[in-house]
Amino acid sequence: MGLLSGILGNASEVDNDKLDELLTDTLIESEQIEKAYQVIRDMFVFTNKRLLLIDKQGVTGSKVEILTIPYSKITKFSKESAGHFDMDSELKIWIGSETEPLTKEFKAGDNINDVYKIISSHTL
């Protein structure tokens, strides 16, 4: 992921092997990572059981907050595909009774359709 993409808020796909150490004490038995994306130092991880939002804090990023969102709490979601001039796609997820969605940008080349299918398969 280029620094410019990260600064602009675009998400890049993360290799699942890199997450094993970070999530060793978080994932439960039979839970598997399906897709993971990173924006600068922060990540959002889709497992077969939940969505994990990982917020690395501080100068060194050694302090980490992991927020769990059960798929059952996702009330609606949308995707906006890339256009001719805007090559980025956007994913919006509404959680519980929140009025504002969680929004993530996907840079050109990252397949937002895979993420949309993951959410669809777990919420519909």
PDB file of C-alpha atoms in Angstrom:
ATOM      1  CA  MET A   1       0.000   0.000   0.000  1.00  0.00           C
ATOM      2  CA  GLY A   2       1.392   3.364  -0.946  1.00  0.00           C
ATOM      3  CA  LEU A   3       1.592   6.114   1.655  1.00  0.00           C
ATOM      4  CA  LEU A   4      -0.540   8.413  -0.487  1.00  0.00           C
ATOM      5  CA  SER A   5      -3.327   5.801  -0.691  1.00  0.00           C
ATOM      6  CA  GLY A   6      -3.235   5.415   3.089  1.00  0.00           C
ATOM      7  CA  ILE A   7      -3.390   9.152   3.693  1.00  0.00           C
ATOM      8  CA  LEU A   8      -6.364   9.430   1.350  1.00  0.00           C
ATOM      9  CA  GLY A   9      -8.171   6.737   3.372  1.00  0.00           C
ATOM     10  CA  ASN A  10      -8.040   3.940   0.818  1.00  0.00           C
ATOM     11  CA  ALA A  11      -8.031   0.366   2.014  1.00  0.00           C
ATOM     12  CA  SER A  12      -5.543  -2.268   0.845  1.00  0.00           C
ATOM     13  CA  GLU A  13      -5.966  -6.000   1.289  1.00  0.00           C
ATOM     14  CA  VAL A  14      -3.875  -7.568   4.087  1.00  0.00           C
ATOM     15  CA  ASP A  15      -2.322 -11.027   3.948  1.00  0.00           C
ATOM     16  CA  ASN A  16      -4.034 -13.286   6.517  1.00  0.00           C
ATOM     17  CA  ASP A  17      -0.671 -14.671   7.688  1.00  0.00           C
ATOM     18  CA  LYS A  18       0.281 -11.228   9.038  1.00  0.00           C
ATOM     19  CA  LEU A  19      -2.816 -11.225  11.256  1.00  0.00           C
ATOM     20  CA  ASP A  20      -2.219 -14.578  12.952  1.00  0.00           C
ATOM     21  CA  GLU A  21       0.050 -13.176  15.668  1.00  0.00           C
ATOM     22  CA  LEU A  22      -2.111 -10.101  16.283  1.00  0.00           C
ATOM     23  CA  LEU A  23      -5.360 -12.077  16.590  1.00  0.00           C
ATOM     24  CA  THR A  24      -4.080 -15.214  18.347  1.00  0.00           C
ATOM     25  CA  ASP A  25      -5.839 -14.337  21.613  1.00  0.00           C
ATOM     26  CA  THR A  26      -8.916 -12.855  19.916  1.00  0.00           C
ATOM     27  CA  LEU A  27     -10.199 -15.481  17.505  1.00  0.00           C
ATOM     28  CA  ILE A  28     -12.306 -18.258  18.956  1.00  0.00           C
ATOM     29  CA  GLU A  29     -12.184 -21.941  18.053  1.00  0.00           C
ATOM     30  CA  SER A  30     -13.366 -22.578  14.470  1.00  0.00           C
ATOM     31  CA  GLU A  31     -13.202 -18.845  13.635  1.00  0.00           C
ATOM     32  CA  GLN A  32     -11.397 -18.110  10.382  1.00  0.00           C
ATOM     33  CA  ILE A  33     -10.328 -14.882   8.693  1.00  0.00           C
ATOM     34  CA  GLU A  34     -12.039 -14.415   5.331  1.00  0.00           C
ATOM     35  CA  LYS A  35     -10.735 -10.970   4.264  1.00  0.00           C
ATOM     36  CA  ALA A  36      -8.741  -8.190   5.906  1.00  0.00           C
ATOM     37  CA  TYR A  37      -8.088  -4.608   4.802  1.00  0.00           C
ATOM     38  CA  GLN A  38      -5.763  -1.912   6.123  1.00  0.00           C
ATOM     39  CA  VAL A  39      -6.020   1.904   6.142  1.00  0.00           C
ATOM     40  CA  ILE A  40      -2.652   3.355   7.228  1.00  0.00           C
ATOM     41  CA  ARG A  41      -2.143   1.425  10.528  1.00  0.00           C
ATOM     42  CA  ASP A  42      -5.766   0.482  11.198  1.00  0.00           C
ATOM     43  CA  MET A  43      -7.509  -2.637   9.860  1.00  0.00           C
ATOM     44  CA  PHE A  44     -10.907  -4.166   9.484  1.00  0.00           C
ATOM     45  CA  VAL A  45     -11.092  -7.958   9.426  1.00  0.00           C
ATOM     46  CA  PHE A  46     -13.998 -10.103   8.242  1.00  0.00           C
ATOM     47  CA  THR A  47     -14.141 -13.541   9.853  1.00  0.00           C
ATOM     48  CA  ASN A  48     -16.707 -16.267   9.423  1.00  0.00           C
ATOM     49  CA  LYS A  49     -18.290 -15.101  12.729  1.00  0.00           C
ATOM     50  CA  ARG A  50     -17.846 -11.295  13.050  1.00  0.00           C
ATOM     51  CA  LEU A  51     -16.296  -8.078  11.840  1.00  0.00           C
ATOM     52  CA  LEU A  52     -13.211  -6.902  13.764  1.00  0.00           C
ATOM     53  CA  LEU A  53     -12.080  -3.260  13.661  1.00  0.00           C
ATOM     54  CA  ILE A  54      -8.444  -2.942  14.704  1.00  0.00           C
ATOM     55  CA  ASP A  55      -7.259   0.505  15.781  1.00  0.00           C
ATOM     56  CA  LYS A  56      -3.510   0.835  16.354  1.00  0.00           C
ATOM     57  CA  GLN A  57      -2.800   3.789  18.629  1.00  0.00           C
ATOM     58  CA  GLY A  58       0.189   5.821  19.733  1.00  0.00           C
ATOM     59  CA  VAL A  59       3.429   6.719  18.008  1.00  0.00           C
ATOM     60  CA  THR A  60       4.697   3.131  17.796  1.00  0.00           C
ATOM     61  CA  GLY A  61       1.322   1.501  17.249  1.00  0.00           C
ATOM     62  CA  SER A  62       1.979  -0.906  20.107  1.00  0.00           C
ATOM     63  CA  LYS A  63      -1.343  -0.063  21.784  1.00  0.00           C
ATOM     64  CA  VAL A  64      -4.162  -1.818  19.931  1.00  0.00           C
ATOM     65  CA  GLU A  65      -7.947  -1.627  20.313  1.00  0.00           C
ATOM     66  CA  ILE A  66      -9.990  -4.436  18.752  1.00  0.00           C
ATOM     67  CA  LEU A  67     -13.712  -3.737  18.332  1.00  0.00           C
ATOM     68  CA  THR A  68     -16.034  -6.681  17.601  1.00  0.00           C
ATOM     69  CA  ILE A  69     -19.195  -6.223  15.546  1.00  0.00           C
ATOM     70  CA  PRO A  70     -21.348  -9.350  15.365  1.00  0.00           C
ATOM     71  CA  TYR A  71     -22.838  -9.794  11.889  1.00  0.00           C
ATOM     72  CA  SER A  72     -26.284  -9.918  13.538  1.00  0.00           C
ATOM     73  CA  LYS A  73     -25.854  -6.225  14.499  1.00  0.00           C
ATOM     74  CA  ILE A  74     -25.334  -5.087  10.904  1.00  0.00           C
ATOM     75  CA  THR A  75     -28.695  -3.601   9.926  1.00  0.00           C
ATOM     76  CA  LYS A  76     -27.894  -2.566   6.345  1.00  0.00           C
ATOM     77  CA  PHE A  77     -24.939  -2.119   4.022  1.00  0.00           C
ATOM     78  CA  SER A  78     -24.188  -0.644   0.614  1.00  0.00           C
ATOM     79  CA  LYS A  79     -21.443  -0.490  -1.971  1.00  0.00           C
ATOM     80  CA  GLU A  80     -20.638   2.213  -4.469  1.00  0.00           C
ATOM     81  CA  SER A  81     -18.641   1.012  -7.423  1.00  0.00           C
ATOM     82  CA  ALA A  82     -15.768   2.876  -9.032  1.00  0.00           C
ATOM     83  CA  GLY A  83     -16.563   5.288 -11.833  1.00  0.00           C
ATOM     84  CA  HIS A  84     -14.662   6.528 -14.867  1.00  0.00           C
ATOM     85  CA  PHE A  85     -13.017   9.451 -13.084  1.00  0.00           C
ATOM     86  CA  ASP A  86     -13.190   8.202  -9.484  1.00  0.00           C
ATOM     87  CA  MET A  87     -11.404   4.847  -9.476  1.00  0.00           C
ATOM     88  CA  ASP A  88     -12.206   4.125  -5.820  1.00  0.00           C
ATOM     89  CA  SER A  89     -15.169   2.172  -4.446  1.00  0.00           C
ATOM     90  CA  GLU A  90     -16.917   2.763  -1.121  1.00  0.00           C
ATOM     91  CA  LEU A  91     -18.447   0.380   1.417  1.00  0.00           C
ATOM     92  CA  LYS A  92     -20.949   1.584   4.032  1.00  0.00           C
ATOM     93  CA  ILE A  93     -22.125  -0.524   6.982  1.00  0.00           C
ATOM     94  CA  TRP A  94     -24.852   0.532   9.426  1.00  0.00           C
ATOM     95  CA  ILE A  95     -24.513  -1.024  12.879  1.00  0.00           C
ATOM     96  CA  GLY A  96     -27.418  -1.417  15.307  1.00  0.00           C
ATOM     97  CA  SER A  97     -29.383   1.798  15.755  1.00  0.00           C
ATOM     98  CA  GLU A  98     -26.499   4.078  14.689  1.00  0.00           C
ATOM     99  CA  THR A  99     -27.610   6.678  12.146  1.00  0.00           C
ATOM    100  CA  GLU A 100     -24.165   7.169  10.597  1.00  0.00           C
ATOM    101  CA  PRO A 101     -22.584   4.252   8.745  1.00  0.00           C
ATOM    102  CA  LEU A 102     -19.079   2.905   9.079  1.00  0.00           C
ATOM    103  CA  THR A 103     -17.520   3.940   5.741  1.00  0.00           C
ATOM    104  CA  LYS A 104     -14.421   2.519   4.076  1.00  0.00           C
ATOM    105  CA  GLU A 105     -12.816   3.379   0.743  1.00  0.00           C
ATOM    106  CA  PHE A 106     -11.373   0.676  -1.512  1.00  0.00           C
ATOM    107  CA  LYS A 107      -8.669   1.648  -3.958  1.00  0.00           C
ATOM    108  CA  ALA A 108      -8.720   0.533  -7.560  1.00  0.00           C
ATOM    109  CA  GLY A 109      -7.682  -3.104  -7.745  1.00  0.00           C
ATOM    110  CA  ASP A 110      -9.184  -4.155  -4.381  1.00  0.00           C
ATOM    111  CA  ASN A 111     -12.340  -6.141  -5.007  1.00  0.00           C
ATOM    112  CA  ILE A 112     -15.169  -4.594  -2.998  1.00  0.00           C
ATOM    113  CA  ASN A 113     -17.501  -7.261  -4.426  1.00  0.00           C
ATOM    114  CA  ASP A 114     -15.748  -9.979  -2.387  1.00  0.00           C
ATOM    115  CA  VAL A 115     -16.311  -8.030   0.830  1.00  0.00           C
ATOM    116  CA  TYR A 116     -19.918  -7.331  -0.130  1.00  0.00           C
ATOM    117  CA  LYS A 117     -20.468 -11.059  -0.668  1.00  0.00           C
ATOM    118  CA  ILE A 118     -18.932 -11.867   2.726  1.00  0.00           C
ATOM    119  CA  ILE A 119     -21.281  -9.458   4.481  1.00  0.00           C
ATOM    120  CA  SER A 120     -24.236 -10.715   2.427  1.00  0.00           C
ATOM    121  CA  SER A 121     -23.538 -14.354   3.222  1.00  0.00           C
ATOM    122  CA  HIS A 122     -23.419 -13.639   6.966  1.00  0.00           C
ATOM    123  CA  THR A 123     -26.320 -11.195   7.276  1.00  0.00           C
ATOM    124  CA  LEU A 124     -28.985 -12.353   4.805  1.00  0.00           C
TER     125      LEU A 124
END
